[in-house]
PDB file of C-alpha atoms and ligand atoms in Angstrom:
ATOM      1  CA  MET A 171     -21.182 -10.128   5.721  1.00 87.00           C
ATOM      2  CA  ASN A 172     -23.378  -7.120   5.660  1.00 95.00           C
ATOM      3  CA  THR A 173     -25.042  -5.400   2.664  1.00 97.00           C
ATOM      4  CA  VAL A 174     -24.001  -1.918   1.714  1.00 97.00           C
ATOM      5  CA  GLU A 175     -27.516  -0.734   2.822  1.00 97.00           C
ATOM      6  CA  GLU A 176     -26.906  -2.182   6.312  1.00 98.00           C
ATOM      7  CA  ILE A 177     -23.471  -0.479   6.550  1.00 98.00           C
ATOM      8  CA  VAL A 178     -24.966   2.811   5.421  1.00 98.00           C
ATOM      9  CA  ARG A 179     -27.617   2.580   8.052  1.00 98.00           C
ATOM     10  CA  VAL A 180     -25.123   1.861  10.839  1.00 98.00           C
ATOM     11  CA  LEU A 181     -22.904   4.765   9.747  1.00 98.00           C
ATOM     12  CA  LYS A 182     -25.834   7.210   9.406  1.00 97.00           C
ATOM     13  CA  ASN A 183     -26.859   6.691  13.021  1.00 97.00           C
ATOM     14  CA  LEU A 184     -23.493   7.135  14.658  1.00 98.00           C
ATOM     15  CA  LYS A 185     -22.668  10.037  16.844  1.00 98.00           C
ATOM     16  CA  SER A 186     -18.930   9.781  16.800  1.00 98.00           C
ATOM     17  CA  ALA A 187     -16.363   7.576  15.167  1.00 98.00           C
ATOM     18  CA  ALA A 188     -12.586   6.886  15.073  1.00 98.00           C
ATOM     19  CA  ILE A 189     -11.552   5.828  11.553  1.00 98.00           C
ATOM     20  CA  PHE A 190      -8.447   3.531  11.544  1.00 98.00           C
ATOM     21  CA  THR A 191      -5.954   3.036   8.794  1.00 98.00           C
ATOM     22  CA  HIS A 192      -3.558  -0.003   8.479  1.00 96.00           C
ATOM     23  CA  MET A 193       0.050   0.171   9.510  1.00 94.00           C
ATOM     24  CA  ARG A 194       2.635   1.660   7.019  1.00 88.00           C
ATOM     25  CA  PRO A 195      -0.276   3.465   5.469  1.00 93.00           C
ATOM     26  CA  ASP A 196      -0.628   3.516   1.771  1.00 93.00           C
ATOM     27  CA  GLY A 197      -2.774   5.732  -0.642  1.00 95.00           C
ATOM     28  CA  ASP A 198      -5.760   3.517  -0.494  1.00 96.00           C
ATOM     29  CA  THR A 199      -6.118   3.202   3.352  1.00 97.00           C
ATOM     30  CA  LEU A 200      -5.574   7.016   3.762  1.00 97.00           C
ATOM     31  CA  GLY A 201      -7.840   7.972   0.862  1.00 98.00           C
ATOM     32  CA  SER A 202     -10.531   5.784   2.324  1.00 98.00           C
ATOM     33  CA  ALA A 203     -10.266   7.066   5.695  1.00 98.00           C
ATOM     34  CA  LEU A 204      -9.960  10.784   4.848  1.00 98.00           C
ATOM     35  CA  ALA A 205     -12.795  10.725   2.382  1.00 98.00           C
ATOM     36  CA  LEU A 206     -15.188   8.881   4.820  1.00 98.00           C
ATOM     37  CA  ARG A 207     -14.111  11.317   7.635  1.00 98.00           C
ATOM     38  CA  ARG A 208     -15.191  14.218   5.496  1.00 97.00           C
ATOM     39  CA  ALA A 209     -18.474  12.520   4.535  1.00 98.00           C
ATOM     40  CA  LEU A 210     -19.425  11.624   8.057  1.00 98.00           C
ATOM     41  CA  SER A 211     -18.443  15.141   9.265  1.00 98.00           C
ATOM     42  CA  MET A 212     -21.030  16.595   6.755  1.00 97.00           C
ATOM     43  CA  LEU A 213     -23.625  14.541   8.422  1.00 97.00           C
ATOM     44  CA  GLY A 214     -22.824  16.005  11.786  1.00 98.00           C
ATOM     45  CA  ILE A 215     -20.947  12.948  13.093  1.00 98.00           C
ATOM     46  CA  ARG A 216     -17.821  13.801  15.047  1.00 98.00           C
ATOM     47  CA  CYS A 217     -14.829  11.832  13.753  1.00 97.00           C
ATOM     48  CA  GLU A 218     -11.037  11.640  13.379  1.00 98.00           C
ATOM     49  CA  VAL A 219      -8.653   9.383  11.489  1.00 98.00           C
ATOM     50  CA  LEU A 220      -6.061   7.390  13.427  1.00 98.00           C
ATOM     51  CA  SER A 221      -2.887   5.943  11.856  1.00 97.00           C
ATOM     52  CA  GLU A 222       0.390   4.543  13.538  1.00 94.00           C
ATOM     53  CA  GLY A 223       3.666   6.112  12.772  1.00 86.00           C
ATOM     54  CA  GLU A 224       4.851   8.642  10.253  1.00 87.00           C
ATOM     55  CA  ILE A 225       2.520   9.349   7.298  1.00 92.00           C
ATOM     56  CA  PRO A 226       4.880   9.261   4.139  1.00 89.00           C
ATOM     57  CA  ALA A 227       5.824  12.515   2.855  1.00 88.00           C
ATOM     58  CA  ARG A 228       4.408  11.749  -0.642  1.00 90.00           C
ATOM     59  CA  PHE A 229       0.856  12.025   0.762  1.00 94.00           C
ATOM     60  CA  ALA A 230       1.432  15.445   2.463  1.00 93.00           C
ATOM     61  CA  PHE A 231       0.002  17.218  -0.490  1.00 93.00           C
ATOM     62  CA  LEU A 232      -3.530  16.413   0.754  1.00 92.00           C
ATOM     63  CA  ASP A 233      -4.810  19.149   3.006  1.00 85.00           C
ATOM     64  CA  ASP A 234      -6.516  16.565   5.330  1.00 92.00           C
ATOM     65  CA  VAL A 235      -3.405  14.704   6.037  1.00 95.00           C
ATOM     66  CA  ARG A 236      -2.674  17.149   8.811  1.00 94.00           C
ATOM     67  CA  GLU A 237      -5.774  16.105  10.654  1.00 93.00           C
ATOM     68  CA  ILE A 238      -4.497  12.389  11.104  1.00 97.00           C
ATOM     69  CA  ARG A 239      -3.688  11.534  14.688  1.00 97.00           C
ATOM     70  CA  ARG A 240      -1.694   8.711  16.365  1.00 96.00           C
ATOM     71  CA  THR A 241      -3.955   8.508  19.448  1.00 96.00           C
ATOM     72  CA  PRO A 242      -7.658   9.372  19.856  1.00 97.00           C
ATOM     73  CA  SER A 243      -8.594  12.874  21.105  1.00 98.00           C
ATOM     74  CA  PHE A 244     -12.039  11.765  22.184  1.00 98.00           C
ATOM     75  CA  ASP A 245     -13.906   8.633  23.321  1.00 97.00           C
ATOM     76  CA  ALA A 246     -15.680   7.519  20.058  1.00 98.00           C
ATOM     77  CA  GLU A 247     -18.826   5.463  19.792  1.00 98.00           C
ATOM     78  CA  ALA A 248     -17.560   3.397  16.867  1.00 98.00           C
ATOM     79  CA  TYR A 249     -14.338   2.145  15.417  1.00 98.00           C
ATOM     80  CA  ILE A 250     -14.250   1.946  11.672  1.00 98.00           C
ATOM     81  CA  LEU A 251     -11.506   0.043   9.993  1.00 98.00           C
ATOM     82  CA  MET A 252     -10.341   1.126   6.430  1.00 98.00           C
ATOM     83  CA  ASP A 253      -8.595  -1.432   4.012  1.00 95.00           C
ATOM     84  CA  VAL A 254      -7.457  -3.504   7.140  1.00 95.00           C
ATOM     85  CA  SER A 255      -7.255  -7.122   5.722  1.00 91.00           C
ATOM     86  CA  ALA A 256      -6.421  -8.653   9.126  1.00 92.00           C
ATOM     87  CA  GLU A 257      -6.413  -7.323  12.722  1.00 95.00           C
ATOM     88  CA  ASN A 258      -2.607  -7.478  12.961  1.00 93.00           C
ATOM     89  CA  ARG A 259      -2.361  -4.987  10.049  1.00 93.00           C
ATOM     90  CA  LEU A 260      -3.542  -2.360  12.554  1.00 96.00           C
ATOM     91  CA  GLY A 261       0.001  -2.298  13.897  1.00 95.00           C
ATOM     92  CA  GLU A 262       0.335  -0.201  17.083  1.00 96.00           C
ATOM     93  CA  LEU A 263      -3.330   0.623  16.907  1.00 97.00           C
ATOM     94  CA  GLN A 264      -4.184  -3.109  17.383  1.00 97.00           C
ATOM     95  CA  SER A 265      -4.157  -2.832  21.145  1.00 97.00           C
ATOM     96  CA  LEU A 266      -6.606   0.180  21.031  1.00 97.00           C
ATOM     97  CA  PHE A 267      -8.860  -1.825  18.679  1.00 98.00           C
ATOM     98  CA  ARG A 268      -8.753  -4.836  21.141  1.00 97.00           C
ATOM     99  CA  ARG A 269     -10.057  -2.590  23.806  1.00 96.00           C
ATOM    100  CA  SER A 270     -13.116  -1.522  21.721  1.00 96.00           C
ATOM    101  CA  GLY A 271     -15.421  -3.183  24.343  1.00 96.00           C
ATOM    102  CA  ARG A 272     -19.070  -2.290  23.617  1.00 95.00           C
ATOM    103  CA  ARG A 273     -18.247   0.008  20.801  1.00 98.00           C
ATOM    104  CA  ILE A 274     -19.654  -0.524  17.252  1.00 98.00           C
ATOM    105  CA  THR A 275     -16.880  -1.960  15.091  1.00 98.00           C
ATOM    106  CA  VAL A 276     -17.086  -1.562  11.314  1.00 98.00           C
ATOM    107  CA  ASN A 277     -14.828  -3.225   8.762  1.00 97.00           C
ATOM    108  CA  ILE A 278     -14.719  -1.812   5.158  1.00 98.00           C
ATOM    109  CA  ASP A 279     -12.300  -3.549   2.879  1.00 96.00           C
ATOM    110  CA  HIS A 280     -11.561  -5.021  -0.427  1.00 93.00           C
ATOM    111  CA  HIS A 281      -9.316  -8.048   0.234  1.00 89.00           C
ATOM    112  CA  VAL A 282     -11.139 -11.366  -0.148  1.00 84.00           C
ATOM    113  CA  SER A 283      -8.905 -12.916   2.615  1.00 85.00           C
ATOM    114  CA  ASN A 284     -10.363 -10.467   5.223  1.00 91.00           C
ATOM    115  CA  PRO A 285     -11.661 -12.738   8.116  1.00 94.00           C
ATOM    116  CA  ARG A 286     -14.480 -10.301   8.864  1.00 96.00           C
ATOM    117  CA  PHE A 287     -13.469  -9.741  12.484  1.00 97.00           C
ATOM    118  CA  CYS A 288     -15.776  -6.636  13.204  1.00 97.00           C
ATOM    119  CA  ARG A 289     -19.374  -6.440  14.362  1.00 97.00           C
ATOM    120  CA  TYR A 290     -20.344  -5.204  10.857  1.00 98.00           C
ATOM    121  CA  ASN A 291     -18.313  -6.166   7.869  1.00 98.00           C
ATOM    122  CA  PHE A 292     -18.413  -4.973   4.219  1.00 98.00           C
ATOM    123  CA  VAL A 293     -15.794  -6.750   2.162  1.00 96.00           C
ATOM    124  CA  ARG A 294     -16.148  -6.368  -1.587  1.00 95.00           C
ATOM    125  CA  GLU A 295     -13.296  -7.335  -3.899  1.00 92.00           C
ATOM    126  CA  ARG A 296     -12.361  -4.353  -5.961  1.00 94.00           C
ATOM    127  CA  ALA A 297      -9.409  -2.770  -7.446  1.00 93.00           C
ATOM    128  CA  ALA A 298      -9.288  -0.255  -4.349  1.00 96.00           C
ATOM    129  CA  ASN A 299     -11.078   0.153  -1.167  1.00 97.00           C
ATOM    130  CA  CYS A 300     -11.929   3.705  -2.345  1.00 98.00           C
ATOM    131  CA  GLU A 301     -14.372   2.257  -4.769  1.00 98.00           C
ATOM    132  CA  ASN A 302     -16.275   0.766  -1.788  1.00 98.00           C
ATOM    133  CA  ILE A 303     -16.049   4.112   0.060  1.00 98.00           C
ATOM    134  CA  ALA A 304     -17.221   6.007  -3.066  1.00 98.00           C
ATOM    135  CA  GLU A 305     -20.274   3.708  -3.163  1.00 98.00           C
ATOM    136  CA  ILE A 306     -20.951   4.191   0.575  1.00 98.00           C
ATOM    137  CA  ILE A 307     -20.597   7.936   0.320  1.00 98.00           C
ATOM    138  CA  SER A 308     -22.972   8.176  -2.495  1.00 97.00           C
ATOM    139  CA  ARG A 309     -25.508   6.007  -0.588  1.00 98.00           C
ATOM    140  CA  LEU A 310     -25.138   8.370   2.352  1.00 98.00           C
ATOM    141  CA  GLY A 311     -26.597  10.905  -0.024  1.00 97.00           C
ATOM    142  CA  ILE A 312     -23.454  12.912  -0.338  1.00 97.00           C
ATOM    143  CA  LYS A 313     -21.912  14.384  -3.388  1.00 96.00           C
ATOM    144  CA  PRO A 314     -18.066  14.492  -3.072  1.00 96.00           C
ATOM    145  CA  ASP A 315     -16.461  17.836  -2.844  1.00 95.00           C
ATOM    146  CA  ARG A 316     -13.130  18.375  -4.385  1.00 96.00           C
ATOM    147  CA  ALA A 317     -11.014  17.414  -1.253  1.00 95.00           C
ATOM    148  CA  MET A 318     -13.065  14.134  -0.836  1.00 97.00           C
ATOM    149  CA  ALA A 319     -12.745  13.355  -4.568  1.00 97.00           C
ATOM    150  CA  GLU A 320      -9.047  13.865  -4.403  1.00 96.00           C
ATOM    151  CA  CYS A 321      -8.779  11.291  -1.384  1.00 97.00           C
ATOM    152  CA  LEU A 322     -10.713   8.832  -3.403  1.00 98.00           C
ATOM    153  CA  LEU A 323      -8.929   9.328  -6.542  1.00 97.00           C
ATOM    154  CA  MET A 324      -5.601   8.917  -4.646  1.00 97.00           C
ATOM    155  CA  GLY A 325      -6.675   5.444  -3.447  1.00 97.00           C
ATOM    156  CA  LEU A 326      -7.905   4.407  -6.930  1.00 97.00           C
ATOM    157  CA  VAL A 327      -4.624   5.562  -8.601  1.00 96.00           C
ATOM    158  CA  THR A 328      -2.273   3.878  -6.149  1.00 93.00           C
ATOM    159  CA  ASP A 329      -4.019   0.584  -5.481  1.00 92.00           C
ATOM    160  CA  SER A 330      -4.740   0.007  -9.154  1.00 92.00           C
ATOM    161  CA  GLY A 331      -1.184   0.865 -10.217  1.00 87.00           C
ATOM    162  CA  SER A 332      -2.455   3.922 -12.251  1.00 92.00           C
ATOM    163  CA  PHE A 333      -5.482   1.695 -13.631  1.00 94.00           C
ATOM    164  CA  SER A 334      -3.031  -1.078 -14.850  1.00 89.00           C
ATOM    165  CA  HIS A 335      -3.844  -4.071 -12.651  1.00 84.00           C
ATOM    166  CA  ASN A 336      -5.940  -6.883 -13.733  1.00 83.00           C
ATOM    167  CA  ASP A 337      -8.629  -6.222 -11.076  1.00 89.00           C
ATOM    168  CA  VAL A 338      -9.533  -2.825 -12.688  1.00 94.00           C
ATOM    169  CA  THR A 339     -13.105  -2.798 -13.943  1.00 96.00           C
ATOM    170  CA  GLY A 340     -15.640  -0.359 -15.492  1.00 97.00           C
ATOM    171  CA  SER A 341     -16.590   0.391 -11.916  1.00 96.00           C
ATOM    172  CA  THR A 342     -13.096   1.676 -11.129  1.00 97.00           C
ATOM    173  CA  PHE A 343     -13.259   4.016 -14.098  1.00 98.00           C
ATOM    174  CA  ARG A 344     -16.752   5.143 -13.237  1.00 97.00           C
ATOM    175  CA  THR A 345     -15.631   6.030  -9.724  1.00 98.00           C
ATOM    176  CA  ALA A 346     -12.617   7.792 -11.217  1.00 98.00           C
ATOM    177  CA  ALA A 347     -14.721   9.735 -13.612  1.00 98.00           C
ATOM    178  CA  LEU A 348     -16.934  10.842 -10.601  1.00 97.00           C
ATOM    179  CA  CYS A 349     -13.788  12.124  -8.829  1.00 98.00           C
ATOM    180  CA  ALA A 350     -12.570  13.908 -11.881  1.00 97.00           C
ATOM    181  CA  ASP A 351     -16.125  15.668 -12.311  1.00 97.00           C
ATOM    182  CA  ALA A 352     -15.833  16.639  -8.723  1.00 97.00           C
ATOM    183  CA  GLY A 353     -12.511  18.418  -9.364  1.00 97.00           C
ATOM    184  CA  ALA A 354      -9.841  15.871  -8.495  1.00 97.00           C
ATOM    185  CA  ASP A 355      -6.779  16.323 -10.536  1.00 94.00           C
ATOM    186  CA  VAL A 356      -5.225  12.920 -11.695  1.00 92.00           C
ATOM    187  CA  SER A 357      -2.021  14.356 -13.080  1.00 94.00           C
ATOM    188  CA  ARG A 358      -1.201  16.078  -9.780  1.00 95.00           C
ATOM    189  CA  ILE A 359      -1.895  13.066  -7.709  1.00 95.00           C
ATOM    190  CA  THR A 360       0.208  10.860 -10.024  1.00 94.00           C
ATOM    191  CA  TYR A 361       3.024  13.435  -9.850  1.00 95.00           C
ATOM    192  CA  GLU A 362       2.888  13.857  -6.104  1.00 95.00           C
ATOM    193  CA  VAL A 363       2.559  10.192  -5.182  1.00 91.00           C
ATOM    194  CA  PHE A 364       4.648   8.359  -7.804  1.00 89.00           C
ATOM    195  CA  LYS A 365       6.929  10.738  -9.700  1.00 91.00           C
ATOM    196  CA  LYS A 366       8.095  13.551  -7.522  1.00 92.00           C
ATOM    197  CA  GLN A 367      11.588  13.042  -6.146  1.00 92.00           C
ATOM    198  CA  THR A 368      14.644  14.926  -5.017  1.00 93.00           C
ATOM    199  CA  LYS A 369      17.595  15.451  -7.232  1.00 96.00           C
ATOM    200  CA  ALA A 370      19.671  13.412  -4.916  1.00 96.00           C
ATOM    201  CA  ARG A 371      17.153  10.457  -5.398  1.00 95.00           C
ATOM    202  CA  ALA A 372      17.272  10.883  -9.129  1.00 96.00           C
ATOM    203  CA  GLU A 373      20.988  10.684  -9.216  1.00 97.00           C
ATOM    204  CA  PHE A 374      21.130   7.633  -6.830  1.00 98.00           C
ATOM    205  CA  TYR A 375      18.472   5.859  -9.016  1.00 97.00           C
ATOM    206  CA  ALA A 376      20.402   6.475 -12.102  1.00 97.00           C
ATOM    207  CA  SER A 377      23.567   5.149 -10.445  1.00 98.00           C
ATOM    208  CA  VAL A 378      21.881   1.916  -9.342  1.00 98.00           C
ATOM    209  CA  ILE A 379      20.078   1.345 -12.636  1.00 97.00           C
ATOM    210  CA  SER A 380      23.364   1.799 -14.616  1.00 97.00           C
ATOM    211  CA  ARG A 381      24.948  -0.909 -12.601  1.00 97.00           C
ATOM    212  CA  ILE A 382      22.299  -3.579 -12.838  1.00 98.00           C
ATOM    213  CA  ARG A 383      23.868  -7.108 -13.228  1.00 98.00           C
ATOM    214  CA  TYR A 384      22.309  -9.732 -15.619  1.00 98.00           C
ATOM    215  CA  PHE A 385      22.456 -13.386 -15.143  1.00 98.00           C
ATOM    216  CA  LEU A 386      21.185 -16.633 -16.902  1.00 98.00           C
ATOM    217  CA  SER A 387      21.126 -15.073 -20.414  1.00 98.00           C
ATOM    218  CA  ASP A 388      19.624 -11.837 -19.079  1.00 98.00           C
ATOM    219  CA  ARG A 389      16.646 -13.714 -17.577  1.00 98.00           C
ATOM    220  CA  LEU A 390      17.651 -12.576 -14.150  1.00 98.00           C
ATOM    221  CA  ALA A 391      18.433  -8.964 -13.259  1.00 98.00           C
ATOM    222  CA  VAL A 392      19.904  -7.931  -9.946  1.00 98.00           C
ATOM    223  CA  ALA A 393      20.120  -4.210  -8.777  1.00 98.00           C
ATOM    224  CA  ILE A 394      22.633  -4.002  -5.893  1.00 97.00           C
ATOM    225  CA  VAL A 395      22.395  -1.194  -3.460  1.00 97.00           C
ATOM    226  CA  PRO A 396      25.364  -1.063  -1.210  1.00 96.00           C
ATOM    227  CA  MET A 397      25.099   0.998   2.062  1.00 96.00           C
ATOM    228  CA  GLU A 398      27.918   3.346   0.935  1.00 96.00           C
ATOM    229  CA  LEU A 399      25.973   4.331  -2.169  1.00 97.00           C
ATOM    230  CA  MET A 400      22.980   5.431  -0.067  1.00 96.00           C
ATOM    231  CA  LYS A 401      25.292   7.322   2.173  1.00 96.00           C
ATOM    232  CA  LYS A 402      27.036   8.954  -0.835  1.00 97.00           C
ATOM    233  CA  TYR A 403      23.703  10.396  -2.190  1.00 97.00           C
ATOM    234  CA  GLY A 404      22.321  10.975   1.278  1.00 96.00           C
ATOM    235  CA  VAL A 405      19.141   9.022   0.626  1.00 94.00           C
ATOM    236  CA  GLY A 406      17.161   6.554   2.865  1.00 90.00           C
ATOM    237  CA  GLN A 407      15.920   3.003   2.172  1.00 87.00           C
ATOM    238  CA  ASP A 408      12.664   4.450   0.595  1.00 84.00           C
ATOM    239  CA  ALA A 409      14.850   5.699  -2.252  1.00 91.00           C
ATOM    240  CA  THR A 410      15.093   2.193  -3.558  1.00 93.00           C
ATOM    241  CA  GLU A 411      11.290   1.958  -4.170  1.00 87.00           C
ATOM    242  CA  GLY A 412      10.607   1.236  -7.950  1.00 89.00           C
ATOM    243  CA  ILE A 413      14.176  -0.067  -8.775  1.00 95.00           C
ATOM    244  CA  VAL A 414      12.998  -3.652  -8.892  1.00 95.00           C
ATOM    245  CA  ASP A 415      10.030  -2.796 -10.978  1.00 92.00           C
ATOM    246  CA  PHE A 416      12.177  -0.896 -13.451  1.00 95.00           C
ATOM    247  CA  ALA A 417      14.472  -4.027 -13.919  1.00 96.00           C
ATOM    248  CA  LEU A 418      11.539  -6.245 -14.578  1.00 96.00           C
ATOM    249  CA  ASP A 419      10.359  -3.890 -17.511  1.00 95.00           C
ATOM    250  CA  ILE A 420      13.454  -5.039 -19.496  1.00 97.00           C
ATOM    251  CA  ASP A 421      12.066  -7.351 -22.150  1.00 97.00           C
ATOM    252  CA  ALA A 422      14.384 -10.392 -21.657  1.00 98.00           C
ATOM    253  CA  VAL A 423      14.093 -10.270 -17.890  1.00 98.00           C
ATOM    254  CA  GLU A 424      11.848 -12.841 -16.207  1.00 98.00           C
ATOM    255  CA  VAL A 425      12.789 -12.147 -12.613  1.00 98.00           C
ATOM    256  CA  SER A 426      14.234  -9.009 -11.176  1.00 98.00           C
ATOM    257  CA  VAL A 427      15.789  -8.583  -7.726  1.00 98.00           C
ATOM    258  CA  CYS A 428      16.867  -5.721  -5.692  1.00 97.00           C
ATOM    259  CA  LEU A 429      19.399  -6.365  -3.055  1.00 97.00           C
ATOM    260  CA  MET A 430      19.673  -3.658  -0.529  1.00 96.00           C
ATOM    261  CA  GLU A 431      22.542  -3.809   1.993  1.00 96.00           C
ATOM    262  CA  VAL A 432      21.043  -2.955   5.372  1.00 94.00           C
ATOM    263  CA  LYS A 433      24.080  -4.092   7.359  1.00 94.00           C
ATOM    264  CA  ARG A 434      27.532  -5.290   6.579  1.00 94.00           C
ATOM    265  CA  GLY A 435      26.901  -8.791   4.868  1.00 93.00           C
ATOM    266  CA  GLN A 436      23.096  -8.559   5.322  1.00 97.00           C
ATOM    267  CA  PHE A 437      20.752  -7.770   2.351  1.00 97.00           C
ATOM    268  CA  LYS A 438      17.082  -7.122   2.119  1.00 94.00           C
ATOM    269  CA  CYS A 439      15.895  -8.816  -1.070  1.00 96.00           C
ATOM    270  CA  SER A 440      12.872  -7.831  -3.220  1.00 94.00           C
ATOM    271  CA  PHE A 441      11.814 -10.297  -6.012  1.00 96.00           C
ATOM    272  CA  ARG A 442       9.548  -9.257  -8.878  1.00 94.00           C
ATOM    273  CA  SER A 443       8.495 -11.703 -11.738  1.00 95.00           C
ATOM    274  CA  LYS A 444       6.551 -11.708 -14.929  1.00 95.00           C
ATOM    275  CA  ARG A 445       5.337 -15.323 -14.503  1.00 94.00           C
ATOM    276  CA  VAL A 446       7.796 -17.422 -12.330  1.00 95.00           C
ATOM    277  CA  ASN A 447       6.506 -17.994  -8.769  1.00 94.00           C
ATOM    278  CA  VAL A 448       9.018 -15.940  -6.745  1.00 94.00           C
ATOM    279  CA  ASN A 449       7.003 -16.703  -3.626  1.00 90.00           C
ATOM    280  CA  GLU A 450       8.501 -20.145  -3.722  1.00 94.00           C
ATOM    281  CA  ILE A 451      11.958 -18.813  -4.435  1.00 96.00           C
ATOM    282  CA  ALA A 452      11.779 -16.437  -1.474  1.00 95.00           C
ATOM    283  CA  ARG A 453      10.625 -19.232   0.689  1.00 94.00           C
ATOM    284  CA  VAL A 454      13.877 -21.214  -0.137  1.00 96.00           C
ATOM    285  CA  PHE A 455      15.569 -18.351   1.830  1.00 96.00           C
ATOM    286  CA  GLY A 456      13.178 -18.070   4.595  1.00 94.00           C
ATOM    287  CA  GLY A 457      10.966 -15.248   3.102  1.00 90.00           C
ATOM    288  CA  GLY A 458       7.820 -15.243   1.040  1.00 85.00           C
ATOM    289  CA  GLY A 459       5.042 -12.932  -0.260  1.00 78.00           C
ATOM    290  CA  HIS A 460       2.927 -13.259  -3.487  1.00 79.00           C
ATOM    291  CA  VAL A 461       3.488 -15.185  -6.722  1.00 85.00           C
ATOM    292  CA  LEU A 462       4.719 -12.173  -8.645  1.00 86.00           C
ATOM    293  CA  ALA A 463       6.120 -10.143  -5.733  1.00 84.00           C
ATOM    294  CA  ALA A 464       8.122 -11.469  -2.713  1.00 87.00           C
ATOM    295  CA  GLY A 465      11.023 -10.807  -0.425  1.00 90.00           C
ATOM    296  CA  CYS A 466      13.557 -12.425   2.013  1.00 95.00           C
ATOM    297  CA  MET A 467      16.776 -11.492   3.749  1.00 96.00           C
ATOM    298  CA  PHE A 468      20.270 -12.688   2.602  1.00 96.00           C
ATOM    299  CA  PHE A 469      23.494 -13.021   4.571  1.00 96.00           C
ATOM    300  CA  GLY A 470      26.927 -13.103   3.126  1.00 96.00           C
ATOM    301  CA  GLU A 471      29.416 -11.346   0.840  1.00 96.00           C
ATOM    302  CA  THR A 472      27.741  -9.886  -2.317  1.00 96.00           C
ATOM    303  CA  GLU A 473      29.409 -12.271  -4.791  1.00 97.00           C
ATOM    304  CA  GLU A 474      28.446 -15.278  -2.838  1.00 97.00           C
ATOM    305  CA  VAL A 475      24.873 -14.098  -2.335  1.00 97.00           C
ATOM    306  CA  LEU A 476      24.646 -13.585  -6.087  1.00 98.00           C
ATOM    307  CA  ASP A 477      25.921 -17.165  -6.726  1.00 97.00           C
ATOM    308  CA  ARG A 478      23.170 -18.645  -4.507  1.00 97.00           C
ATOM    309  CA  LEU A 479      20.485 -16.400  -5.772  1.00 97.00           C
ATOM    310  CA  SER A 480      21.249 -16.988  -9.488  1.00 97.00           C
ATOM    311  CA  PHE A 481      21.535 -20.841  -8.951  1.00 98.00           C
ATOM    312  CA  THR A 482      18.185 -21.012  -7.109  1.00 98.00           C
ATOM    313  CA  VAL A 483      16.502 -18.829  -9.747  1.00 98.00           C
ATOM    314  CA  SER A 484      17.764 -21.083 -12.544  1.00 98.00           C
ATOM    315  CA  GLN A 485      16.019 -24.001 -10.817  1.00 97.00           C
ATOM    316  CA  TYR A 486      12.676 -22.159 -11.392  1.00 97.00           C
ATOM    317  CA  LEU A 487      13.040 -20.922 -14.896  1.00 96.00           C
ATOM    318  CA  GLU A 488      11.707 -22.987 -17.723  1.00 93.00           C
ATOM    319  CA  PRO A 489      14.328 -24.530 -19.881  1.00 90.00           C
TER     320      PRO A 489
HETATM  321 MN1   MN B 765      -6.231  -1.202  -0.494  1.00 73.42          MN
END
C-alpha cells in the first residue's frame, strides 16, 4: 500500500483523469468522486466522473451530479477508483477499467477487504471514504469550497449512518466540522438524502408499517410488501427502503425481515438483526451478507414462506 504522500504526489502530476464510482452508486462513492474532481480541476487537471446506470434521484440536489457521465468523453491519463472495494464492484465500468493498459491506476478506498488491485493503492479503514478524500484534498493544498464540502459531508453522513455507526471517530467529526465551516449544510443533506419522500411513498410506508406481523413472542417482525400494494400507491421497489430498519427499532424485536413480492410467489427478503447472525440464516435459503444485515430470495405462498422463515429464525434465537 502507498502512503498518502505518495498518492498526493501521483495525483498532483497528472494531466488528466477519469474518476470511477462503484456500481449502484451511494453517497460516499459519489461524494468522494465529485469532491476529488473539483479539487483536481482547481489544479488544472482535466477530469470527469464516470458512473454506471442512473444516479439515484436523492442525490440530484448536488449541482455537480449533472456532470457525471456513463462513458468517457476524452482519453484520460489515469483511472482513479473511489470507494471500490473490489474490481467487480465497478459493474459495467469494469470492462473499461480492464482496458486501462499503460494508464496510471489509483485505488482510494476505506474497506479493509480491498485487494489493492491498482498500481497505486490507498486503503485506510475509516467511517467513510470521504474522510480519506478530505485528507488528500487538504494535502493537495486545497481549501474546500462550499460545493466540495457538501460532497464530502454527503459521504460522511450517508456511510456513517448520520454519525451513528461504531466506526465513527474523532477524525470523522473533525472532517465534518471542516465541511460545516466551508458552508456545507448538514440539515439540507440529511433531508435530501434520507427524509424527503413523496406523499404516495409516505402513505405506502404507513400502510406497510401498520401491517407488520410478529412471531416468536415479538422477537421476529416481518413486513410484507405485496405487489398489489406497490401498484396501489404507484411506488417502485426503492420505496421499501428503510422499512426493515424501522421494524428492528421496536424494542422486543431481535430480527426484522422485509418480504417484498417481486413476482407471483417470489419474494426478495431482507434481514436486519440486533445481535443474531442473520448472515447464517440467509445462507440457509441460499443468500448471505453481513452478520447484522443480509438477504435472500423466497419462493412460495406467503403463509408458507412465513412458516419456514419463523421456524428457521427460532433455531437461531437464544432460549
Ligand atoms: Mn463507502
